[in-house]
mmCIF file of C-alpha atoms in Angstrom:
data_model
loop_
_atom_site.group_PDB
_atom_site.id
_atom_site.type_symbol
_atom_site.label_atom_id
_atom_site.label_comp_id
_atom_site.label_asym_id
_atom_site.label_seq_id
_atom_site.Cartn_x
_atom_site.Cartn_y
_atom_site.Cartn_z
ATOM 1 C CA GLY A 13 118.521 57.242 99.426
ATOM 2 C CA ALA A 14 115.939 59.939 99.053
ATOM 3 C CA VAL A 15 112.419 58.903 99.859
ATOM 4 C CA VAL A 16 109.149 60.395 98.766
ATOM 5 C CA SER A 17 106.091 59.284 100.650
ATOM 6 C CA GLN A 18 102.457 59.545 99.673
ATOM 7 C CA HIS A 19 99.427 59.270 101.874
ATOM 8 C CA PRO A 20 96.973 57.696 101.697
ATOM 9 C CA SER A 21 97.937 54.717 99.560
ATOM 10 C CA TRP A 22 94.298 53.872 98.962
ATOM 11 C CA VAL A 23 91.227 56.014 99.314
ATOM 12 C CA ILE A 24 87.602 55.524 98.444
ATOM 13 C CA CYS A 25 85.295 58.511 98.440
ATOM 14 C CA LYS A 26 81.737 59.233 97.485
ATOM 15 C CA SER A 27 80.929 61.100 94.321
ATOM 16 C CA GLY A 28 80.704 64.830 94.972
ATOM 17 C CA THR A 29 83.086 64.880 97.913
ATOM 18 C CA SER A 30 86.680 66.074 98.018
ATOM 19 C CA VAL A 31 89.766 64.064 98.836
ATOM 20 C CA LYS A 32 93.282 65.159 99.690
ATOM 21 C CA ILE A 33 96.488 63.297 98.842
ATOM 22 C CA GLU A 34 99.757 64.222 100.506
ATOM 23 C CA CYS A 35 103.250 63.987 99.071
ATOM 24 C CA ARG A 36 106.205 64.344 101.400
ATOM 25 C CA SER A 37 109.919 64.358 100.806
ATOM 26 C CA LEU A 38 111.218 62.578 103.882
ATOM 27 C CA ASP A 39 114.911 63.340 103.928
ATOM 28 C CA PHE A 40 115.392 66.236 101.565
ATOM 29 C CA GLN A 41 113.835 69.548 100.701
ATOM 30 C CA ALA A 42 111.968 69.887 97.450
ATOM 31 C CA THR A 43 111.116 73.309 96.101
ATOM 32 C CA THR A 44 109.403 71.610 93.199
ATOM 33 C CA MET A 45 107.224 68.556 93.159
ATOM 34 C CA PHE A 46 105.230 67.037 90.351
ATOM 35 C CA TRP A 47 101.868 65.322 90.217
ATOM 36 C CA TYR A 48 101.118 62.604 87.703
ATOM 37 C CA ARG A 49 98.053 60.596 86.898
ATOM 38 C CA GLN A 50 98.094 57.053 85.606
ATOM 39 C CA PHE A 51 95.119 55.146 84.262
ATOM 40 C CA PRO A 52 95.232 51.347 84.387
ATOM 41 C CA LYS A 53 97.753 49.879 81.995
ATOM 42 C CA GLN A 54 98.707 53.293 80.706
ATOM 43 C CA SER A 55 101.628 55.622 81.078
ATOM 44 C CA LEU A 56 102.004 58.505 83.462
ATOM 45 C CA MET A 57 100.613 61.869 82.461
ATOM 46 C CA LEU A 58 101.941 64.988 84.117
ATOM 47 C CA MET A 59 99.154 66.989 85.693
ATOM 48 C CA ALA A 60 100.949 69.892 87.289
ATOM 49 C CA THR A 61 104.151 71.247 88.723
ATOM 50 C CA SER A 62 103.896 72.194 92.375
ATOM 51 C CA ASN A 63 106.072 75.122 93.420
ATOM 52 C CA GLU A 64 106.783 75.874 97.053
ATOM 53 C CA GLY A 65 105.322 79.210 98.038
ATOM 54 C CA SER A 66 103.657 79.913 94.730
ATOM 55 C CA LYS A 67 100.888 78.724 92.476
ATOM 56 C CA ALA A 68 101.098 75.425 90.726
ATOM 57 C CA THR A 69 101.638 75.238 87.005
ATOM 58 C CA TYR A 70 99.071 73.047 85.317
ATOM 59 C CA GLU A 71 99.453 71.108 82.104
ATOM 60 C CA GLN A 72 97.105 71.791 79.265
ATOM 61 C CA GLY A 73 93.743 70.174 79.742
ATOM 62 C CA VAL A 74 94.024 69.786 83.520
ATOM 63 C CA GLU A 75 91.324 71.623 85.453
ATOM 64 C CA LYS A 76 93.064 73.671 88.094
ATOM 65 C CA ASP A 77 89.858 74.302 89.992
ATOM 66 C CA LYS A 78 89.218 70.604 90.225
ATOM 67 C CA PHE A 79 92.721 69.483 91.099
ATOM 68 C CA LEU A 80 93.906 71.894 93.767
ATOM 69 C CA ILE A 81 97.603 71.784 94.512
ATOM 70 C CA ASN A 82 99.211 73.363 97.529
ATOM 71 C CA HIS A 83 102.937 73.330 98.267
ATOM 72 C CA ALA A 84 102.945 74.741 101.763
ATOM 73 C CA SER A 85 106.455 73.760 102.776
ATOM 74 C CA LEU A 86 109.696 72.462 101.316
ATOM 75 C CA THR A 87 108.724 68.914 102.197
ATOM 76 C CA LEU A 88 104.992 68.770 101.547
ATOM 77 C CA SER A 89 102.734 69.135 98.543
ATOM 78 C CA THR A 90 99.063 68.233 98.543
ATOM 79 C CA LEU A 91 96.666 67.388 95.747
ATOM 80 C CA THR A 92 92.973 67.863 96.482
ATOM 81 C CA VAL A 93 90.478 66.390 94.072
ATOM 82 C CA THR A 94 87.366 68.490 94.507
ATOM 83 C CA SER A 95 83.833 67.345 93.755
ATOM 84 C CA ALA A 96 85.174 63.974 92.760
ATOM 85 C CA HIS A 97 83.433 61.898 90.146
ATOM 86 C CA PRO A 98 83.942 58.270 89.118
ATOM 87 C CA GLU A 99 85.999 59.356 86.114
ATOM 88 C CA ASP A 100 88.527 60.847 88.534
ATOM 89 C CA SER A 101 89.286 57.354 89.781
ATOM 90 C CA SER A 102 92.918 56.766 88.987
ATOM 91 C CA PHE A 103 96.412 56.211 90.344
ATOM 92 C CA TYR A 104 98.025 59.496 91.366
ATOM 93 C CA ILE A 105 101.794 59.686 91.788
ATOM 94 C CA CYS A 106 103.970 62.530 92.944
ATOM 95 C CA SER A 107 107.668 63.089 92.404
ATOM 96 C CA ALA A 108 110.325 65.418 93.714
ATOM 97 C CA LYS A 109 113.811 66.385 92.724
ATOM 98 C CA GLY A 110 116.527 65.180 95.052
ATOM 99 C CA GLU A 111 120.284 65.371 95.021
ATOM 100 C CA GLY A 112 122.037 65.248 91.689
ATOM 101 C CA ASN A 113 118.891 66.184 89.808
ATOM 102 C CA THR A 114 117.502 62.727 90.396
ATOM 103 C CA ILE A 115 113.717 62.508 90.357
ATOM 104 C CA TYR A 116 112.228 60.338 93.071
ATOM 105 C CA PHE A 117 108.690 59.067 92.978
ATOM 106 C CA GLY A 118 106.239 58.365 95.721
ATOM 107 C CA GLU A 119 104.508 55.025 96.067
ATOM 108 C CA GLY A 120 101.352 56.361 94.495
ATOM 109 C CA SER A 121 97.801 56.761 95.722
ATOM 110 C CA TRP A 122 94.829 54.830 94.393
ATOM 111 C CA LEU A 123 91.658 56.893 94.298
ATOM 112 C CA THR A 124 88.319 55.223 93.747
ATOM 113 C CA VAL A 125 85.220 57.398 93.528
ATOM 114 C CA VAL A 126 81.953 55.574 94.056
ATOM 115 C CA ALA B 9 107.766 69.134 71.282
ATOM 116 C CA GLN B 10 109.542 66.789 73.607
ATOM 117 C CA SER B 11 108.391 63.178 73.358
ATOM 118 C CA VAL B 12 109.427 59.665 74.299
ATOM 119 C CA THR B 13 108.583 56.571 72.296
ATOM 120 C CA GLN B 14 108.717 53.007 73.507
ATOM 121 C CA PRO B 15 107.924 50.936 70.415
ATOM 122 C CA ASP B 16 107.305 47.669 72.225
ATOM 123 C CA ILE B 17 104.149 47.529 74.315
ATOM 124 C CA HIS B 18 104.732 43.987 75.515
ATOM 125 C CA ILE B 19 107.802 41.760 75.526
ATOM 126 C CA THR B 20 108.143 38.175 76.691
ATOM 127 C CA VAL B 21 111.502 36.568 77.366
ATOM 128 C CA SER B 22 112.653 33.353 78.957
ATOM 129 C CA GLU B 23 114.387 33.463 82.298
ATOM 130 C CA GLY B 24 118.119 33.695 81.769
ATOM 131 C CA ALA B 25 117.791 35.230 78.325
ATOM 132 C CA SER B 26 119.091 38.673 77.474
ATOM 133 C CA LEU B 27 116.803 41.662 77.300
ATOM 134 C CA GLU B 28 116.716 44.915 75.410
ATOM 135 C CA LEU B 29 113.934 47.459 75.790
ATOM 136 C CA ARG B 30 113.844 50.216 73.240
ATOM 137 C CA CYS B 31 113.404 53.909 73.871
ATOM 138 C CA ASN B 32 113.600 56.833 71.469
ATOM 139 C CA TYR B 33 113.369 60.467 72.439
ATOM 140 C CA SER B 34 112.644 63.636 70.590
ATOM 141 C CA TYR B 35 114.215 66.790 71.915
ATOM 142 C CA GLY B 36 116.220 69.665 70.491
ATOM 143 C CA ALA B 37 119.160 69.247 72.806
ATOM 144 C CA THR B 38 120.447 66.344 74.840
ATOM 145 C CA PRO B 39 117.803 65.614 77.438
ATOM 146 C CA TYR B 40 118.145 63.979 80.779
ATOM 147 C CA LEU B 41 117.065 60.367 80.300
ATOM 148 C CA PHE B 42 115.710 57.894 82.809
ATOM 149 C CA TRP B 43 114.485 54.344 83.066
ATOM 150 C CA TYR B 44 111.977 53.455 85.763
ATOM 151 C CA VAL B 45 110.382 50.159 86.713
ATOM 152 C CA GLN B 46 106.906 49.787 88.128
ATOM 153 C CA SER B 47 105.473 46.681 89.735
ATOM 154 C CA PRO B 48 101.681 46.285 89.604
ATOM 155 C CA GLY B 49 99.885 48.780 91.810
ATOM 156 C CA GLN B 50 103.050 50.414 93.019
ATOM 157 C CA GLY B 51 105.120 53.505 92.464
ATOM 158 C CA LEU B 52 108.150 53.910 90.264
ATOM 159 C CA GLN B 53 111.668 52.860 91.078
ATOM 160 C CA LEU B 54 114.578 54.498 89.312
ATOM 161 C CA LEU B 55 116.798 51.989 87.500
ATOM 162 C CA LEU B 56 119.298 54.411 86.004
ATOM 163 C CA LYS B 57 119.724 57.853 84.549
ATOM 164 C CA TYR B 58 121.836 59.667 81.984
ATOM 165 C CA PHE B 59 122.727 63.321 82.193
ATOM 166 C CA SER B 60 126.068 63.562 80.413
ATOM 167 C CA GLY B 61 129.450 61.876 80.099
ATOM 168 C CA ASP B 62 129.879 58.163 79.529
ATOM 169 C CA THR B 63 127.121 57.031 77.220
ATOM 170 C CA LEU B 64 126.913 53.572 78.796
ATOM 171 C CA VAL B 65 125.155 53.874 82.114
ATOM 172 C CA GLN B 66 125.049 51.207 84.777
ATOM 173 C CA GLY B 67 122.012 50.932 86.987
ATOM 174 C CA ILE B 68 120.599 48.820 89.747
ATOM 175 C CA LYS B 69 119.519 45.192 89.474
ATOM 176 C CA GLY B 70 122.052 44.486 86.715
ATOM 177 C CA PHE B 71 120.514 46.854 84.186
ATOM 178 C CA GLU B 72 122.431 49.127 81.865
ATOM 179 C CA ALA B 73 121.461 51.573 79.146
ATOM 180 C CA GLU B 74 123.304 53.164 76.291
ATOM 181 C CA PHE B 75 122.705 56.677 75.059
ATOM 182 C CA LYS B 76 123.113 56.994 71.298
ATOM 183 C CA ARG B 77 122.741 60.550 70.103
ATOM 184 C CA SER B 78 122.833 59.621 66.420
ATOM 185 C CA GLN B 79 119.825 57.355 66.903
ATOM 186 C CA SER B 80 118.098 59.432 69.566
ATOM 187 C CA SER B 81 117.891 56.267 71.585
ATOM 188 C CA PHE B 82 118.385 55.163 75.168
ATOM 189 C CA ASN B 83 117.820 51.416 75.165
ATOM 190 C CA LEU B 84 117.750 49.415 78.375
ATOM 191 C CA ARG B 85 119.573 46.090 78.533
ATOM 192 C CA LYS B 86 120.137 43.218 80.885
ATOM 193 C CA PRO B 87 122.299 40.199 80.028
ATOM 194 C CA SER B 88 120.293 37.638 81.965
ATOM 195 C CA VAL B 89 116.697 38.205 83.010
ATOM 196 C CA HIS B 90 115.292 36.925 86.302
ATOM 197 C CA TRP B 91 111.650 36.090 86.917
ATOM 198 C CA SER B 92 111.489 38.972 89.385
ATOM 199 C CA ASP B 93 112.205 41.409 86.545
ATOM 200 C CA ALA B 94 108.659 40.999 85.237
ATOM 201 C CA ALA B 95 107.137 44.482 85.517
ATOM 202 C CA GLU B 96 106.310 47.588 83.549
ATOM 203 C CA TYR B 97 109.275 49.638 82.357
ATOM 204 C CA PHE B 98 109.080 53.308 81.574
ATOM 205 C CA CYS B 99 111.566 55.440 79.727
ATOM 206 C CA ALA B 100 111.381 59.145 80.495
ATOM 207 C CA SER B 101 113.119 62.311 79.450
ATOM 208 C CA SER B 102 113.467 65.732 80.943
ATOM 209 C CA GLY B 103 114.493 68.942 79.280
ATOM 210 C CA GLY B 104 116.357 69.989 82.377
ATOM 211 C CA TYR B 105 113.458 71.356 84.363
ATOM 212 C CA ASN B 106 112.695 68.074 86.059
ATOM 213 C CA LYS B 107 109.343 67.760 84.327
ATOM 214 C CA LEU B 108 109.427 64.204 83.056
ATOM 215 C CA ILE B 109 107.815 63.083 79.864
ATOM 216 C CA PHE B 110 107.124 59.370 79.888
ATOM 217 C CA GLY B 111 106.939 56.808 77.171
ATOM 218 C CA ALA B 112 103.930 54.533 76.973
ATOM 219 C CA GLY B 113 105.754 51.798 78.835
ATOM 220 C CA THR B 114 106.807 48.259 77.997
ATOM 221 C CA ARG B 115 105.334 45.366 79.921
ATOM 222 C CA LEU B 116 107.883 42.622 80.453
ATOM 223 C CA ALA B 117 106.803 39.045 81.028
ATOM 224 C CA VAL B 118 109.346 36.381 81.979
ATOM 225 C CA HIS B 119 108.783 32.721 81.231
ATOM 226 C CA PRO B 120 110.380 30.170 83.572
#
Protein backbone atom coordinates (compact mmCIF):
# COMPACT_ATOMS: atom_id res chain seq x y z
CA GLY A 1 0.00 0.00 0.00
CA ALA A 2 0.92 3.63 -0.19
CA VAL A 3 3.54 4.75 2.26
CA VAL A 4 4.28 8.17 3.61
CA SER A 5 7.57 8.59 5.39
CA GLN A 6 8.68 11.31 7.76
CA HIS A 7 12.17 12.21 8.81
CA PRO A 8 13.42 12.62 11.41
CA SER A 9 11.27 10.61 13.80
CA TRP A 10 12.76 12.41 16.78
CA VAL A 11 14.58 15.70 16.96
CA ILE A 12 15.81 17.84 19.79
CA CYS A 13 16.88 21.39 19.09
CA LYS A 14 17.94 24.38 21.08
CA SER A 15 15.60 27.29 21.59
CA GLY A 16 16.06 29.89 18.87
CA THR A 17 17.26 27.49 16.20
CA SER A 18 15.36 26.14 13.22
CA VAL A 19 14.51 22.54 12.45
CA LYS A 20 13.29 20.91 9.27
CA ILE A 21 10.96 17.91 9.02
CA GLU A 22 10.56 16.04 5.76
CA CYS A 23 7.50 14.23 4.47
CA ARG A 24 7.86 11.92 1.51
CA SER A 25 5.37 9.87 -0.44
CA LEU A 26 7.37 6.77 -1.26
CA ASP A 27 5.39 5.06 -3.98
CA PHE A 28 2.98 7.65 -5.27
CA GLN A 29 2.90 11.27 -6.29
CA ALA A 30 1.14 13.75 -4.06
CA THR A 31 0.27 17.18 -5.36
CA THR A 32 -1.17 17.98 -1.96
CA MET A 33 0.13 17.11 1.45
CA PHE A 34 -1.08 18.17 4.85
CA TRP A 35 0.70 19.02 8.07
CA TYR A 36 -0.87 18.37 11.45
CA ARG A 37 0.21 19.05 14.98
CA GLN A 38 -0.71 16.91 17.94
CA PHE A 39 -0.14 17.79 21.58
CA PRO A 40 0.11 14.94 24.08
CA LYS A 41 -3.17 13.17 24.62
CA GLN A 42 -4.96 15.48 22.24
CA SER A 43 -6.33 15.26 18.75
CA LEU A 44 -4.69 16.31 15.54
CA MET A 45 -4.97 19.91 14.45
CA LEU A 46 -4.46 20.79 10.82
CA MET A 47 -1.75 23.39 10.41
CA ALA A 48 -1.53 23.86 6.68
CA THR A 49 -2.11 22.41 3.26
CA SER A 50 1.05 22.01 1.22
CA ASN A 51 0.61 22.45 -2.52
CA GLU A 52 3.25 21.34 -4.98
CA GLY A 53 4.67 24.29 -6.84
CA SER A 54 2.74 26.92 -4.96
CA LYS A 55 2.38 28.51 -1.57
CA ALA A 56 0.98 26.59 1.33
CA THR A 57 -2.43 27.39 2.70
CA TYR A 58 -2.36 27.93 6.43
CA GLU A 59 -5.17 27.39 8.89
CA GLN A 60 -6.34 30.26 10.99
CA GLY A 61 -4.05 30.97 13.89
CA VAL A 62 -0.99 29.25 12.41
CA GLU A 63 1.98 31.56 11.92
CA LYS A 64 3.16 31.09 8.37
CA ASP A 65 6.44 32.84 9.02
CA LYS A 66 7.18 30.49 11.86
CA PHE A 67 6.11 27.26 10.21
CA LEU A 68 7.59 27.38 6.73
CA ILE A 69 6.24 24.81 4.31
CA ASN A 70 7.84 23.96 1.01
CA HIS A 71 6.47 21.43 -1.47
CA ALA A 72 9.33 21.26 -3.91
CA SER A 73 8.36 18.08 -5.73
CA LEU A 74 5.47 15.67 -6.12
CA THR A 75 6.93 13.41 -3.47
CA LEU A 76 8.39 15.79 -0.90
CA SER A 77 7.04 18.43 1.44
CA THR A 78 9.06 20.01 4.22
CA LEU A 79 8.03 21.80 7.39
CA THR A 80 10.60 24.13 8.92
CA VAL A 81 9.99 25.39 12.42
CA THR A 82 11.90 28.65 12.62
CA SER A 83 13.22 30.22 15.80
CA ALA A 84 11.85 27.31 17.76
CA HIS A 85 10.70 27.75 21.32
CA PRO A 86 9.76 25.18 23.96
CA GLU A 87 6.07 25.73 23.25
CA ASP A 88 6.67 24.45 19.72
CA SER A 89 7.51 21.05 21.17
CA SER A 90 4.93 18.70 19.77
CA PHE A 91 4.23 15.72 17.53
CA TYR A 92 4.05 16.77 13.88
CA ILE A 93 2.38 14.48 11.35
CA CYS A 94 2.03 14.82 7.62
CA SER A 95 -0.44 13.16 5.29
CA ALA A 96 -0.88 12.78 1.56
CA LYS A 97 -3.64 11.70 -0.74
CA GLY A 98 -3.06 8.40 -2.48
CA GLU A 99 -5.11 6.27 -4.81
CA GLY A 100 -8.85 6.25 -4.36
CA ASN A 101 -8.80 9.46 -2.37
CA THR A 102 -7.37 7.62 0.59
CA ILE A 103 -5.37 9.76 2.99
CA TYR A 104 -2.16 8.19 4.23
CA PHE A 105 -0.28 9.45 7.23
CA GLY A 106 3.39 9.50 8.00
CA GLU A 107 4.79 8.03 11.19
CA GLY A 108 5.08 11.44 12.78
CA SER A 109 7.99 13.46 14.08
CA TRP A 110 8.57 14.32 17.72
CA LEU A 111 10.07 17.76 18.20
CA THR A 112 11.49 18.77 21.55
CA VAL A 113 12.84 22.29 21.96
CA VAL A 114 15.14 22.77 24.92
CA ALA B 1 -18.63 24.58 9.90
CA GLN B 2 -17.49 21.03 9.50
CA SER B 3 -16.88 19.21 12.78
CA VAL B 4 -16.45 15.73 14.21
CA THR B 5 -17.51 14.69 17.68
CA GLN B 6 -16.37 11.64 19.56
CA PRO B 7 -18.43 11.67 22.76
CA ASP B 8 -16.39 9.08 24.62
CA ILE B 9 -12.94 10.19 25.70
CA HIS B 10 -12.04 6.88 27.30
CA ILE B 11 -13.55 3.41 27.03
CA THR B 12 -12.55 0.23 28.82
CA VAL B 13 -13.69 -3.20 27.67
CA SER B 14 -12.79 -6.74 28.55
CA GLU B 15 -10.90 -8.84 26.05
CA GLY B 16 -13.36 -10.76 23.92
CA ALA B 17 -16.17 -8.29 24.49
CA SER B 18 -17.78 -6.31 21.71
CA LEU B 19 -16.86 -2.72 21.06
CA GLU B 20 -18.59 0.32 19.65
CA LEU B 21 -16.92 3.71 19.37
CA ARG B 22 -19.18 6.61 18.59
CA CYS B 23 -18.62 9.32 16.03
CA ASN B 24 -20.91 12.12 14.90
CA TYR B 25 -20.17 14.55 12.11
CA SER B 26 -21.52 17.90 11.12
CA TYR B 27 -21.41 18.77 7.46
CA GLY B 28 -23.85 20.10 4.89
CA ALA B 29 -23.45 17.24 2.48
CA THR B 30 -22.26 13.68 2.88
CA PRO B 31 -18.61 13.88 3.85
CA TYR B 32 -15.89 11.37 3.38
CA LEU B 33 -15.52 9.59 6.71
CA PHE B 34 -12.54 7.78 8.17
CA TRP B 35 -11.47 5.88 11.24
CA TYR B 36 -7.80 5.85 12.20
CA VAL B 37 -5.97 4.12 15.02
CA GLN B 38 -2.89 5.48 16.72
CA SER B 39 -0.60 3.57 19.04
CA PRO B 40 1.34 5.63 21.60
CA GLY B 41 4.02 7.77 20.01
CA GLN B 42 3.26 6.62 16.51
CA GLY B 43 1.51 7.78 13.39
CA LEU B 44 -1.99 6.98 12.25
CA GLN B 45 -3.13 3.81 10.56
CA LEU B 46 -6.26 3.83 8.46
CA LEU B 47 -8.84 1.28 9.64
CA LEU B 48 -11.57 2.02 7.13
CA LYS B 49 -13.22 4.73 5.11
CA TYR B 50 -16.61 5.62 3.68
CA PHE B 51 -17.11 7.64 0.54
CA SER B 52 -20.42 6.39 -0.84
CA GLY B 53 -22.40 3.23 -1.53
CA ASP B 54 -22.90 0.49 1.02
CA THR B 55 -23.31 2.13 4.39
CA LEU B 56 -21.68 -0.77 6.25
CA VAL B 57 -17.96 -0.61 5.68
CA GLN B 58 -15.51 -3.36 6.47
CA GLY B 59 -12.00 -2.46 7.52
CA ILE B 60 -8.80 -4.06 8.66
CA LYS B 61 -8.25 -5.93 11.92
CA GLY B 62 -11.90 -7.04 12.07
CA PHE B 63 -13.34 -3.55 12.40
CA GLU B 64 -16.44 -2.29 10.67
CA ALA B 65 -18.35 0.98 10.69
CA GLU B 66 -21.83 1.97 9.70
CA PHE B 67 -22.75 5.28 8.14
CA LYS B 68 -26.15 6.53 9.26
CA ARG B 69 -27.16 9.72 7.52
CA SER B 70 -30.26 10.23 9.65
CA GLN B 71 -28.12 10.26 12.79
CA SER B 72 -25.06 11.91 11.25
CA SER B 73 -23.08 9.07 12.71
CA PHE B 74 -20.26 6.77 11.69
CA ASN B 75 -19.75 4.41 14.61
CA LEU B 76 -16.90 1.93 14.69
CA ARG B 77 -17.55 -1.62 15.85
CA LYS B 78 -15.71 -4.83 16.52
CA PRO B 79 -17.43 -8.02 17.69
CA SER B 80 -14.58 -9.30 19.83
CA VAL B 81 -11.80 -7.07 21.12
CA HIS B 82 -8.21 -8.25 21.45
CA TRP B 83 -5.69 -6.85 23.91
CA SER B 84 -3.68 -5.51 20.98
CA ASP B 85 -6.60 -3.23 20.06
CA ALA B 86 -5.78 -0.94 22.98
CA ALA B 87 -4.92 2.40 21.35
CA GLU B 88 -6.31 5.80 20.51
CA TYR B 89 -9.02 5.89 17.85
CA PHE B 90 -9.78 8.91 15.76
CA CYS B 91 -12.78 9.56 13.59
CA ALA B 92 -12.24 12.08 10.82
CA SER B 93 -14.23 13.66 8.05
CA SER B 94 -13.35 15.41 4.85
CA GLY B 95 -15.48 17.67 2.72
CA GLY B 96 -13.92 16.25 -0.39
CA TYR B 97 -10.77 18.32 -0.47
CA ASN B 98 -8.75 15.84 1.54
CA LYS B 99 -8.40 18.23 4.46
CA LEU B 100 -9.32 16.05 7.40
CA ILE B 101 -11.08 17.30 10.46
CA PHE B 102 -10.49 15.03 13.42
CA GLY B 103 -12.54 14.22 16.44
CA ALA B 104 -10.97 14.47 19.87
CA GLY B 105 -10.22 10.76 19.91
CA THR B 106 -11.29 7.86 22.09
CA ARG B 107 -8.72 6.02 24.15
CA LEU B 108 -9.49 2.32 24.32
CA ALA B 109 -8.23 0.20 27.19
CA VAL B 110 -8.64 -3.58 27.14
CA HIS B 111 -8.76 -5.62 30.31
CA PRO B 112 -7.50 -9.22 30.15
